[in-house]
Amino acid sequence: MKEEYDIIVVGAGPAGSMAARFASEKGVSVLMLEKDRDVGYPVRCGEAISKAGVEEFIEPDERWITAHITKFSFIAPDNTEVTLQFDTEQEGYVLERRIFDYELAKTAVKEGAQILTRAYVNGLLFDDDKVAGVKYEHNGEQKELKAKIVIAADGVESRVGRWAGLTTHIDFRDMECCTQITAAEIPVAQDTLYFYFGKDIAPEGYFWVFPKGDNIANIGLGVSGMIGKKSSAISFLNNFMEKHYPGASVLTTIAGGVPSAITLDKISAPGIALVGDAARQVNPLSGGGIASGMIGASIAGTIAGDAIKMNKLDHLLTYDNAWRARLGKRHEIFNRIKEGIFNFSDEKFNNIAHSINKIPFEKRTLGRVFRTALLNQPSLLIDVAKVFIV
Amino acid sequence: MEYRQAKNSKLMIEILPDKCDFCGCCVGVCPEDAIELKEAEIFIIDERCTNCSKCIWSCPIEVIVFNKEGVVAK
Ligand SMILES: Cc1cc2nc3c(=O)[nH]c(=O)nc-3n(C[C@H](O)[C@H](O)[C@H](O)COP(=O)(O)OP(=O)(O)OC[C@H]3O[C@@H](n4cnc5c(N)ncnc54)[C@H](O)[C@@H]3O)c2cc1C
Ligand code: SF4
Ligand code: SF4
């Protein structure tokens, strides 16, 4: 380890690793600090991602792909099932994130980044008002380490940004509070992602069953913190399992939070940038944050590396606009669509499912399904149109 | 009986550490940055907590409870 680094990245999830890798590519010194003893574990994720989301960053590898996805299946509250087949370019994967995250970290190390695990960051160092390093605990010892730039990739908790004066806490109504089990002997199609909707199933959120090969599946849900006032995610999960898979063998149970909102107002400040869940870069409609977090982090890493190379640390502040142009603006529209869908009654979900099922399977393109859904909710039309125009 | 003291009153929020999954959901919603979460250790920073209960509503597995009598200091 060095006495001082150009860049310190807090957190070694997908966003942290990509920030470290893209910064290292610029030839600056980078250290990642991760509080857990393993990179990539525990896994708090449904592990679904689009092919494009993976390919932008790493060559697909069967060692961390558990299922190849070609279909989506939506199950309405009255159990009407609507299945959609994807075009090849929209295909996706269910990952083994335990290995995937590890491989991502390796790509950062290959570019020259270093990693220290069991390093819990608990404060920042400042030089006047500029962030100038971190305080951290390692093996029971409190330490300090200077850096020209700190990149906060500390996930849903997002505390590092707060210490720099940014507002990062999320409204509890926008937090999708999740719990998931990974279970064996779940006999579902191994090429299909299943989504369940409805007030009794996952109000203000959705329930998922994602296959992982060999009839193993990630089964979980997220509900808004607003719902959590009355019933918690775990109570919905228990009901679902009782109804659909009583007695299933559970291999893992996890809890987790998905910040399903638009990106924070500010994701950079002098000497610091926020990436991934910490910046609230999750797609608020799907709750998917692996790909979008990696995209945000690659932008921040590149800009941070350039800022140091040019010896112009203010350059870091261009990150906000760069992110907004790439995905931030789009997420604002997704968020409005999400809010529209949250207000759907069970009856509306049922009606939409019935209308879509009237379209012959082979003609059920995403565009056509959208149009059918919109006939049931015209006010969403403008927002959806923007998704395609913007 | 000695009670733990929150920002403006007795502390009424209690995290049951033995049941916690250390997922960070409660930390993300806490407006006061009043929850400390290490690899497998969680606690409330008493003097910051306002007893607002947002952490309780967002815990997916019901690990945080409201104790209106106040949390007793150990
Ligand atoms: C139940 C659930 C299901 C999901 N399903 C999907 C899905 O199917 N597809 C999808 O794309 N996304 C999904 N997501 C979202 C996805 O998991 C996240 O968006 C993604 O992991 C974010 O990556 P990240 O690198 O920003 O944060 P993380 O992966 O959370 O990494 C943050 C890292 O920072 C470390 N850290 C935190 N604080 C500190 C500190 N103070 N010091 C040092 N280290 C610290 C943490 O230990 C962690 O390793 C799901 C999330 C949940 C909870
Ligand atoms: S009650 Fe409110 S202030 Fe206290 S820990 Fe929970 S969310 Fe934070
Ligand atoms: S939300 Fe619940 S399970 Fe998650 S860290 Fe907080 S108390 Fe623990």
Coordinates of C-alpha atoms and ligand atoms in Angstrom, one line a residue:
Chain A
M1 CA 0.0 0.0 0.0
K2 CA 1.0 3.6 -0.7
E3 CA 1.1 6.5 1.7
E4 CA -1.3 8.4 -0.5
Y5 CA -3.4 7.7 -3.6
D6 CA -4.7 9.8 -6.5
I7 CA -8.1 8.2 -6.1
I8 CA -9.8 6.2 -3.3
V9 CA -12.9 4.3 -4.2
V10 CA -15.2 3.3 -1.3
G11 CA -17.1 0.0 -2.0
A12 CA -16.2 -2.8 -4.3
G13 CA -19.6 -3.6 -5.9
P14 CA -20.0 -3.3 -9.6
A15 CA -20.0 0.5 -9.5
G16 CA -16.9 0.7 -7.3
S17 CA -15.0 -1.8 -9.5
M18 CA -15.9 0.1 -12.7
A19 CA -14.9 3.5 -11.3
A20 CA -11.6 2.0 -10.2
R21 CA -11.0 0.4 -13.6
F22 CA -11.8 3.4 -15.7
A23 CA -9.7 5.7 -13.5
S24 CA -6.8 3.3 -13.5
E25 CA -6.9 3.2 -17.3
K26 CA -5.8 6.8 -17.2
G27 CA -2.6 5.8 -15.3
V28 CA -3.4 7.2 -11.9
S29 CA -3.1 5.3 -8.6
V30 CA -6.3 3.9 -7.3
L31 CA -7.2 2.0 -4.1
M32 CA -10.6 0.4 -3.4
L33 CA -11.7 0.0 0.2
E34 CA -14.4 -2.6 0.9
K35 CA -15.8 -3.2 4.4
D36 CA -16.8 -6.9 3.8
R37 CA -14.3 -9.6 3.9
D38 CA -15.2 -10.8 0.4
V39 CA -15.8 -8.9 -2.8
G40 CA -19.1 -9.9 -4.2
Y41 CA -20.6 -11.5 -1.1
P42 CA -23.2 -11.4 0.4
V43 CA -25.3 -11.1 -2.8
R44 CA -28.4 -8.9 -2.4
C45 CA -29.7 -9.0 -5.9
G46 CA -32.2 -10.8 -8.3
E47 CA -29.2 -11.0 -10.7
A48 CA -31.0 -10.2 -13.9
I49 CA -29.3 -8.0 -16.4
S50 CA -29.6 -7.3 -20.2
K51 CA -27.0 -8.7 -22.5
A52 CA -26.1 -5.1 -23.6
G53 CA -25.6 -4.1 -20.0
V54 CA -23.0 -6.8 -19.5
E55 CA -21.3 -6.5 -22.9
E56 CA -20.4 -2.9 -22.5
F57 CA -18.0 -3.9 -19.7
I58 CA -17.0 -7.5 -19.8
E59 CA -17.0 -10.4 -22.2
P60 CA -19.9 -12.8 -21.3
D61 CA -18.6 -15.9 -19.6
E62 CA -20.6 -19.1 -18.7
R63 CA -18.8 -19.2 -15.4
W64 CA -21.0 -16.4 -14.1
I65 CA -24.1 -16.8 -16.3
T66 CA -26.7 -19.1 -14.7
A67 CA -29.5 -18.6 -17.2
H68 CA -30.0 -17.2 -20.7
I69 CA -33.2 -15.1 -20.8
T70 CA -35.4 -14.8 -24.0
K71 CA -38.8 -14.3 -22.5
F72 CA -40.6 -12.1 -20.0
S73 CA -43.8 -13.2 -18.3
F74 CA -46.1 -10.9 -16.5
I75 CA -48.7 -12.3 -14.1
A76 CA -51.7 -10.1 -13.4
P77 CA -53.5 -10.2 -10.0
D78 CA -56.2 -12.5 -11.5
N79 CA -53.4 -14.9 -12.6
T80 CA -53.6 -14.0 -16.3
E81 CA -50.2 -14.6 -17.6
V82 CA -48.8 -12.6 -20.5
T83 CA -45.6 -13.8 -22.1
L84 CA -43.3 -11.8 -24.4
Q85 CA -40.5 -13.1 -26.5
F86 CA -37.5 -10.8 -27.0
D87 CA -35.6 -9.9 -30.1
T88 CA -32.1 -11.2 -29.8
E89 CA -30.6 -7.8 -28.9
Q90 CA -32.9 -7.5 -26.0
E91 CA -31.9 -10.9 -24.5
G92 CA -30.6 -11.0 -21.0
Y93 CA -28.9 -13.1 -18.3
V94 CA -29.4 -14.2 -14.8
L95 CA -25.9 -13.9 -13.2
E96 CA -24.0 -15.6 -10.4
R97 CA -23.1 -12.2 -8.9
R98 CA -20.8 -13.8 -6.4
I99 CA -18.5 -14.6 -9.3
F100 CA -19.5 -11.7 -11.5
D101 CA -18.6 -9.0 -9.0
Y102 CA -15.3 -10.7 -8.3
E103 CA -14.5 -10.8 -12.0
L104 CA -15.3 -7.1 -12.3
A105 CA -13.0 -6.3 -9.5
K106 CA -10.3 -8.3 -11.2
T107 CA -10.6 -6.1 -14.3
A108 CA -9.9 -3.1 -12.1
V109 CA -6.9 -4.8 -10.6
K110 CA -5.6 -5.7 -14.1
E111 CA -5.6 -2.0 -14.9
G112 CA -3.5 -1.4 -11.8
A113 CA -6.0 -0.7 -9.0
Q114 CA -5.5 -2.1 -5.5
I115 CA -8.1 -3.5 -3.2
L116 CA -8.2 -3.7 0.6
T117 CA -11.1 -5.7 2.1
R118 CA -12.3 -5.5 5.7
A119 CA -11.7 -1.8 5.5
Y120 CA -14.7 0.1 6.9
V121 CA -14.7 3.8 5.9
N122 CA -16.2 5.9 8.7
G123 CA -15.2 9.5 7.8
L124 CA -13.6 11.9 5.4
L125 CA -10.6 14.1 5.5
F126 CA -10.9 17.6 4.3
D127 CA -8.5 20.2 2.9
D128 CA -10.4 23.5 3.5
D129 CA -13.8 22.5 2.0
K130 CA -12.4 19.9 -0.5
V131 CA -12.6 16.2 0.3
A132 CA -9.0 15.0 0.7
G133 CA -9.1 11.4 1.8
V134 CA -10.8 9.0 4.1
K135 CA -10.8 7.7 7.7
Y136 CA -11.2 4.0 8.0
E137 CA -11.1 1.0 10.4
H138 CA -9.0 -2.0 9.5
N139 CA -8.3 -4.9 11.7
G140 CA -9.6 -3.0 14.7
E141 CA -7.3 0.0 14.0
Q142 CA -8.5 3.5 13.1
K143 CA -6.5 4.9 10.2
E144 CA -6.4 7.8 7.7
L145 CA -5.4 7.9 4.0
K146 CA -5.1 10.9 1.8
A147 CA -6.4 11.0 -1.8
K148 CA -6.9 13.8 -4.4
I149 CA -10.4 12.4 -5.2
V150 CA -12.7 10.0 -3.3
I151 CA -15.3 8.1 -5.3
A152 CA -18.2 6.9 -3.1
A153 CA -19.6 3.6 -4.4
D154 CA -20.9 2.6 -1.0
G155 CA -24.3 1.3 -2.3
V156 CA -27.8 1.8 -0.9
E157 CA -26.5 3.2 2.4
S158 CA -24.7 6.2 0.8
R159 CA -23.2 7.7 3.9
V160 CA -19.9 8.8 2.4
G161 CA -21.6 11.5 0.3
R162 CA -23.4 12.8 3.4
W163 CA -20.1 13.4 5.1
A164 CA -19.2 15.6 2.2
G165 CA -22.3 17.6 2.7
L166 CA -24.5 16.1 -0.1
T167 CA -28.1 15.1 0.6
T168 CA -28.1 11.4 -0.1
H169 CA -30.8 9.8 2.1
I170 CA -33.8 8.7 0.2
D171 CA -37.5 9.2 1.0
F172 CA -38.7 6.0 2.6
R173 CA -41.6 6.0 0.0
D174 CA -39.0 5.7 -2.8
M175 CA -37.1 2.9 -1.1
E176 CA -38.1 -0.5 -2.5
C177 CA -37.7 -2.7 0.6
C178 CA -36.8 -6.2 -0.6
T179 CA -36.4 -9.7 0.6
Q180 CA -35.5 -12.6 -1.5
I181 CA -34.8 -16.3 -1.2
T182 CA -32.9 -18.6 -3.5
A183 CA -34.7 -21.9 -3.6
A184 CA -34.2 -25.3 -5.1
E185 CA -36.7 -27.4 -7.2
I186 CA -38.7 -24.5 -8.5
P187 CA -40.1 -25.8 -11.7
V188 CA -40.3 -22.7 -14.0
A189 CA -39.1 -22.1 -17.5
Q190 CA -35.3 -21.5 -17.3
D191 CA -35.4 -18.9 -20.1
T192 CA -38.1 -16.7 -18.6
L193 CA -38.2 -13.9 -16.0
Y194 CA -41.5 -13.9 -14.1
F195 CA -43.0 -10.7 -12.7
Y196 CA -46.1 -10.7 -10.5
F197 CA -48.2 -7.6 -9.8
G198 CA -51.1 -6.8 -7.5
K199 CA -52.1 -5.3 -4.2
D200 CA -52.0 -8.6 -2.3
I201 CA -48.7 -9.7 -3.9
A202 CA -46.4 -6.7 -3.9
P203 CA -48.2 -3.3 -3.7
E204 CA -46.2 -0.4 -5.1
G205 CA -43.6 -2.8 -6.3
Y206 CA -43.4 -6.2 -7.9
F207 CA -42.7 -9.8 -7.1
W208 CA -40.1 -11.7 -9.2
V209 CA -39.1 -15.3 -9.9
F210 CA -35.8 -15.4 -11.8
P211 CA -34.5 -18.8 -12.9
K212 CA -30.8 -19.7 -12.2
G213 CA -30.6 -23.0 -14.0
D214 CA -31.3 -26.5 -12.6
N215 CA -34.6 -25.3 -11.3
I216 CA -33.0 -23.0 -8.8
A217 CA -34.6 -19.6 -8.6
N218 CA -34.3 -16.2 -7.0
I219 CA -37.7 -15.5 -5.6
G220 CA -38.3 -12.1 -4.0
L221 CA -40.1 -8.8 -4.0
G222 CA -39.8 -5.1 -3.2
V223 CA -42.4 -2.9 -1.7
S224 CA -42.3 0.8 -1.0
G225 CA -41.4 1.9 2.5
M226 CA -44.9 3.4 2.5
I227 CA -46.4 -0.1 2.4
G228 CA -43.9 -1.2 5.0
K229 CA -45.7 1.0 7.5
K230 CA -48.4 -1.7 7.5
S231 CA -46.8 -4.9 6.2
S232 CA -43.2 -5.7 5.6
A233 CA -41.7 -7.3 2.6
I234 CA -41.1 -10.6 4.5
S235 CA -44.8 -11.0 5.2
F236 CA -45.6 -10.8 1.5
L237 CA -42.8 -13.3 0.7
N238 CA -44.1 -15.8 3.2
N239 CA -47.6 -15.5 1.8
F240 CA -46.4 -16.0 -1.8
M241 CA -44.3 -19.1 -0.9
E242 CA -47.2 -20.6 1.1
K243 CA -49.4 -20.2 -1.9
H244 CA -47.1 -21.1 -4.8
Y245 CA -44.2 -23.2 -3.4
P246 CA -45.0 -24.6 0.1
G247 CA -42.2 -26.5 1.6
A248 CA -39.6 -25.3 -0.9
S249 CA -36.0 -25.8 0.1
V250 CA -34.5 -22.4 0.7
L251 CA -30.7 -22.1 0.0
T252 CA -30.3 -18.4 1.0
T253 CA -32.5 -15.6 2.4
I254 CA -31.5 -12.0 2.1
A255 CA -32.9 -8.5 2.7
G256 CA -32.0 -5.4 0.7
G257 CA -33.0 -2.0 -0.4
V258 CA -33.3 -0.6 -3.9
P259 CA -33.4 3.2 -4.1
S260 CA -36.0 3.6 -6.8
A261 CA -35.9 7.3 -7.5
I262 CA -34.3 9.8 -9.8
T263 CA -30.6 10.5 -9.4
L264 CA -29.5 12.8 -6.5
D265 CA -29.5 16.5 -7.3
K266 CA -25.8 16.6 -6.9
I267 CA -23.5 13.6 -7.4
S268 CA -20.2 15.5 -7.3
A269 CA -18.6 18.1 -5.0
P270 CA -15.0 19.3 -4.7
G271 CA -12.8 16.1 -4.3
I272 CA -15.7 13.6 -4.4
A273 CA -18.0 11.9 -6.8
L274 CA -20.9 9.4 -6.1
V275 CA -21.6 6.4 -8.3
G276 CA -24.0 3.5 -8.5
D277 CA -26.7 3.0 -5.8
A278 CA -24.9 5.6 -3.7
A279 CA -25.7 8.2 -6.4
R280 CA -29.2 6.7 -6.8
Q281 CA -28.4 5.6 -10.4
V282 CA -30.8 2.7 -10.4
N283 CA -33.4 2.5 -13.2
P284 CA -36.4 3.5 -11.0
L285 CA -38.9 1.6 -13.2
S286 CA -37.2 -1.9 -13.2
G287 CA -35.2 -1.5 -10.0
G288 CA -32.2 -2.7 -12.0
G289 CA -29.0 -1.0 -10.9
I290 CA -26.1 -3.2 -12.0
A291 CA -25.8 -1.9 -15.5
S292 CA -26.7 1.7 -14.9
G293 CA -24.4 1.8 -11.9
M294 CA -21.5 0.5 -14.0
I295 CA -22.3 3.1 -16.6
G296 CA -22.3 6.0 -14.1
A297 CA -19.2 4.7 -12.5
S298 CA -17.3 4.4 -15.8
I299 CA -18.2 8.0 -16.5
A300 CA -17.0 9.2 -13.1
G301 CA -13.9 7.0 -13.2
T302 CA -12.9 8.4 -16.5
I303 CA -13.5 12.0 -15.5
A304 CA -11.7 11.6 -12.2
G305 CA -8.7 10.0 -14.0
D306 CA -8.6 12.9 -16.5
A307 CA -9.0 15.5 -13.7
I308 CA -5.8 14.2 -12.0
K309 CA -3.9 13.8 -15.3
M310 CA -4.7 17.4 -16.3
N311 CA -4.1 18.5 -12.7
K312 CA -7.5 20.2 -12.9
L313 CA -9.6 18.8 -10.1
D314 CA -12.6 21.0 -10.9
H315 CA -13.0 18.9 -14.0
L316 CA -14.6 16.3 -11.7
L317 CA -17.7 18.6 -11.4
T318 CA -18.5 17.9 -15.1
Y319 CA -19.6 14.4 -14.1
D320 CA -23.1 15.5 -13.1
N321 CA -24.0 16.7 -16.6
A322 CA -22.3 13.8 -18.3
W323 CA -24.4 11.3 -16.3
R324 CA -27.5 13.3 -16.9
A325 CA -27.0 13.2 -20.6
R326 CA -26.2 9.5 -20.7
L327 CA -29.0 8.2 -18.4
G328 CA -30.0 10.6 -15.7
K329 CA -32.6 12.4 -17.8
R330 CA -34.1 9.1 -19.0
H331 CA -34.4 7.9 -15.4
E332 CA -36.6 10.9 -14.6
I333 CA -39.1 9.7 -17.2
F334 CA -38.9 6.1 -16.0
N335 CA -39.6 7.4 -12.6
R336 CA -42.8 9.1 -13.7
I337 CA -43.9 5.9 -15.5
K338 CA -43.2 4.0 -12.2
E339 CA -45.4 6.4 -10.3
G340 CA -48.2 5.9 -12.8
I341 CA -47.9 2.1 -12.5
F342 CA -47.9 2.3 -8.7
N343 CA -51.4 3.8 -8.9
F344 CA -52.8 1.0 -11.1
S345 CA -55.6 -0.9 -9.5
D346 CA -55.7 -4.7 -9.7
E347 CA -58.5 -4.4 -12.1
K348 CA -56.4 -2.2 -14.4
F349 CA -53.6 -4.8 -14.4
N350 CA -56.1 -7.5 -15.2
N351 CA -57.6 -5.5 -18.1
I352 CA -54.2 -4.8 -19.6
A353 CA -53.2 -8.4 -19.4
H354 CA -56.4 -9.5 -21.1
S355 CA -56.0 -6.9 -23.9
I356 CA -52.4 -8.0 -24.5
N357 CA -53.3 -11.6 -24.6
K358 CA -55.6 -10.9 -27.5
I359 CA -52.5 -10.0 -29.6
P360 CA -51.1 -13.2 -31.1
F361 CA -47.9 -14.3 -29.4
E362 CA -45.7 -13.9 -32.4
K363 CA -46.9 -10.3 -32.9
R364 CA -46.4 -9.3 -29.3
T365 CA -43.6 -6.9 -29.7
L366 CA -42.6 -4.6 -26.9
G367 CA -43.9 -1.6 -28.8
R368 CA -47.3 -3.2 -29.4
V369 CA -47.6 -4.3 -25.8
F370 CA -46.8 -0.8 -24.7
R371 CA -49.5 0.6 -27.0
T372 CA -52.0 -1.8 -25.6
A373 CA -51.1 -1.0 -22.0
L374 CA -51.4 2.7 -22.9
L375 CA -54.9 2.4 -24.2
N376 CA -55.7 1.5 -20.6
Q377 CA -53.8 4.5 -19.2
P378 CA -53.6 7.3 -21.7
S379 CA -51.9 9.7 -19.3
L380 CA -48.8 7.6 -19.4
L381 CA -48.5 8.1 -23.2
I382 CA -46.6 11.3 -23.0
D383 CA -44.0 9.9 -20.7
V384 CA -43.6 6.8 -22.7
A385 CA -43.3 8.8 -25.9
K386 CA -40.5 10.7 -24.2
V387 CA -38.6 7.6 -23.4
F388 CA -38.3 6.9 -27.1
I389 CA -37.7 10.4 -28.2
V390 CA -35.2 11.6 -25.6
Chain B
M1 CA -33.9 2.7 35.2
E2 CA -31.6 4.5 32.9
Y3 CA -32.8 5.2 29.3
R4 CA -30.8 5.9 26.2
Q5 CA -31.1 9.5 25.1
A6 CA -32.1 10.3 21.5
K7 CA -31.8 13.8 20.0
N8 CA -34.7 15.4 21.8
S9 CA -36.2 12.7 24.0
K10 CA -35.7 9.1 25.1
L11 CA -34.6 6.8 22.4
M12 CA -37.5 4.7 21.3
I13 CA -36.1 2.9 18.3
E14 CA -34.5 -0.5 18.9
I15 CA -32.7 -2.7 16.4
L16 CA -32.6 -6.4 17.1
P17 CA -29.1 -7.1 16.0
D18 CA -29.4 -10.9 16.2
K19 CA -32.1 -10.8 13.5
C20 CA -30.5 -8.2 11.3
D21 CA -29.3 -9.0 7.8
F22 CA -27.0 -5.9 7.6
C23 CA -28.7 -4.9 4.3
G24 CA -28.5 -1.1 4.7
C25 CA -32.1 -0.3 3.7
C26 CA -32.7 1.5 7.0
V27 CA -29.4 3.4 6.7
G28 CA -30.4 4.6 3.2
V29 CA -33.6 6.2 4.5
C30 CA -32.4 7.6 7.8
P31 CA -32.6 11.4 7.4
E32 CA -30.2 12.0 10.3
D33 CA -27.4 9.6 9.4
A34 CA -28.1 8.0 12.8
I35 CA -27.4 4.3 12.0
E36 CA -23.9 2.8 11.9
L37 CA -23.6 -0.4 9.9
K38 CA -20.3 -2.3 9.7
E39 CA -19.8 -5.7 8.1
A40 CA -21.9 -7.5 10.7
E41 CA -22.6 -4.9 13.4
I42 CA -25.4 -2.4 13.5
F43 CA -26.3 0.3 16.1
I44 CA -28.1 3.6 16.4
I45 CA -26.1 6.7 17.1
D46 CA -28.4 7.9 19.9
E47 CA -27.7 11.6 19.9
R48 CA -28.6 11.9 16.2
C49 CA -31.9 9.9 16.2
T50 CA -35.2 11.8 16.2
N51 CA -37.4 8.7 16.7
C52 CA -39.0 9.4 13.2
S53 CA -39.6 5.7 12.6
K54 CA -38.6 5.7 8.9
C55 CA -36.1 3.0 9.5
I56 CA -38.8 0.8 11.0
W57 CA -41.1 1.1 8.0
S58 CA -38.3 0.3 5.6
C59 CA -36.8 -2.7 7.3
P60 CA -37.8 -5.6 4.9
I61 CA -37.6 -8.2 7.6
E62 CA -39.1 -6.5 10.7
V63 CA -35.9 -6.2 12.7
I64 CA -36.5 -2.7 14.1
V65 CA -39.1 -2.1 16.7
F66 CA -40.7 1.0 18.3
N67 CA -40.4 0.9 22.1
K68 CA -42.5 3.7 23.5
E69 CA -41.3 3.1 27.0
G70 CA -37.8 4.0 25.8
V71 CA -34.8 1.8 25.2
V72 CA -33.0 0.9 28.5
A73 CA -29.3 1.6 28.6
K74 CA -27.3 -1.5 29.2
Ligands
LIG1 C1 -33.2 -7.7 -3.5 C2 -32.6 -7.0 -4.6 C3 -32.7 -7.4 -5.9 C4 -32.1 -6.7 -7.0 N1 -32.2 -7.3 -8.3 C5 -31.6 -6.7 -9.3 C6 -31.6 -7.2 -10.6 O1 -32.2 -8.3 -10.8 N2 -30.9 -6.6 -11.6 C7 -30.2 -5.4 -11.3 O2 -29.6 -4.9 -12.3 N3 -30.2 -4.9 -10.1 C8 -30.8 -5.5 -9.1 N4 -30.8 -4.9 -7.8 C9 -30.0 -3.7 -7.6 C10 -28.5 -4.0 -7.6 O3 -28.2 -5.0 -6.7 C11 -27.7 -2.7 -7.2 O4 -28.2 -1.6 -8.0 C12 -26.2 -2.9 -7.4 O5 -25.7 -3.9 -6.6 C13 -25.5 -1.6 -7.1 O6 -24.1 -1.7 -7.2 P1 -23.2 -0.7 -6.4 O7 -21.8 -1.1 -6.8 O8 -23.7 0.7 -6.6 O9 -23.5 -1.1 -4.9 P2 -23.3 -2.4 -4.1 O10 -23.3 -3.6 -5.0 O11 -24.3 -2.4 -3.0 O12 -21.8 -2.3 -3.5 C14 -21.6 -1.3 -2.5 C15 -20.4 -1.9 -1.7 O13 -19.9 -0.9 -0.8 C16 -19.5 -1.5 0.4 N5 -19.6 -0.4 1.5 C17 -20.7 0.2 1.9 N6 -20.3 1.1 2.9 C18 -19.0 1.0 3.0 C19 -18.1 1.7 3.9 N7 -18.5 2.6 4.8 N8 -16.8 1.3 3.8 C20 -16.4 0.4 2.9 N9 -17.2 -0.3 2.1 C21 -18.5 0.0 2.1 C22 -20.5 -2.6 0.6 O14 -20.1 -3.6 1.5 C23 -20.7 -3.1 -0.8 O15 -19.8 -4.1 -1.2 C24 -31.4 -5.6 -6.7 C25 -31.2 -5.1 -5.4 C26 -31.8 -5.8 -4.4 C27 -31.6 -5.3 -3.0
SF4_2 S1 -35.9 6.7 13.9 FE1 -35.5 8.1 12.2 S2 -33.6 9.2 12.9 FE2 -33.8 7.4 14.2 S3 -32.5 5.9 13.2 FE3 -34.6 5.6 12.5 S4 -34.7 6.7 10.6 FE4 -32.9 7.5 11.7
SF4_3 S1 -33.1 -2.7 7.2 FE1 -33.4 -4.2 8.8 S2 -32.2 -6.0 8.1 FE2 -31.5 -4.2 6.9 S3 -29.8 -3.4 8.0 FE3 -31.6 -2.3 8.8 S4 -32.3 -3.4 10.5 FE4 -30.9 -4.8 9.5

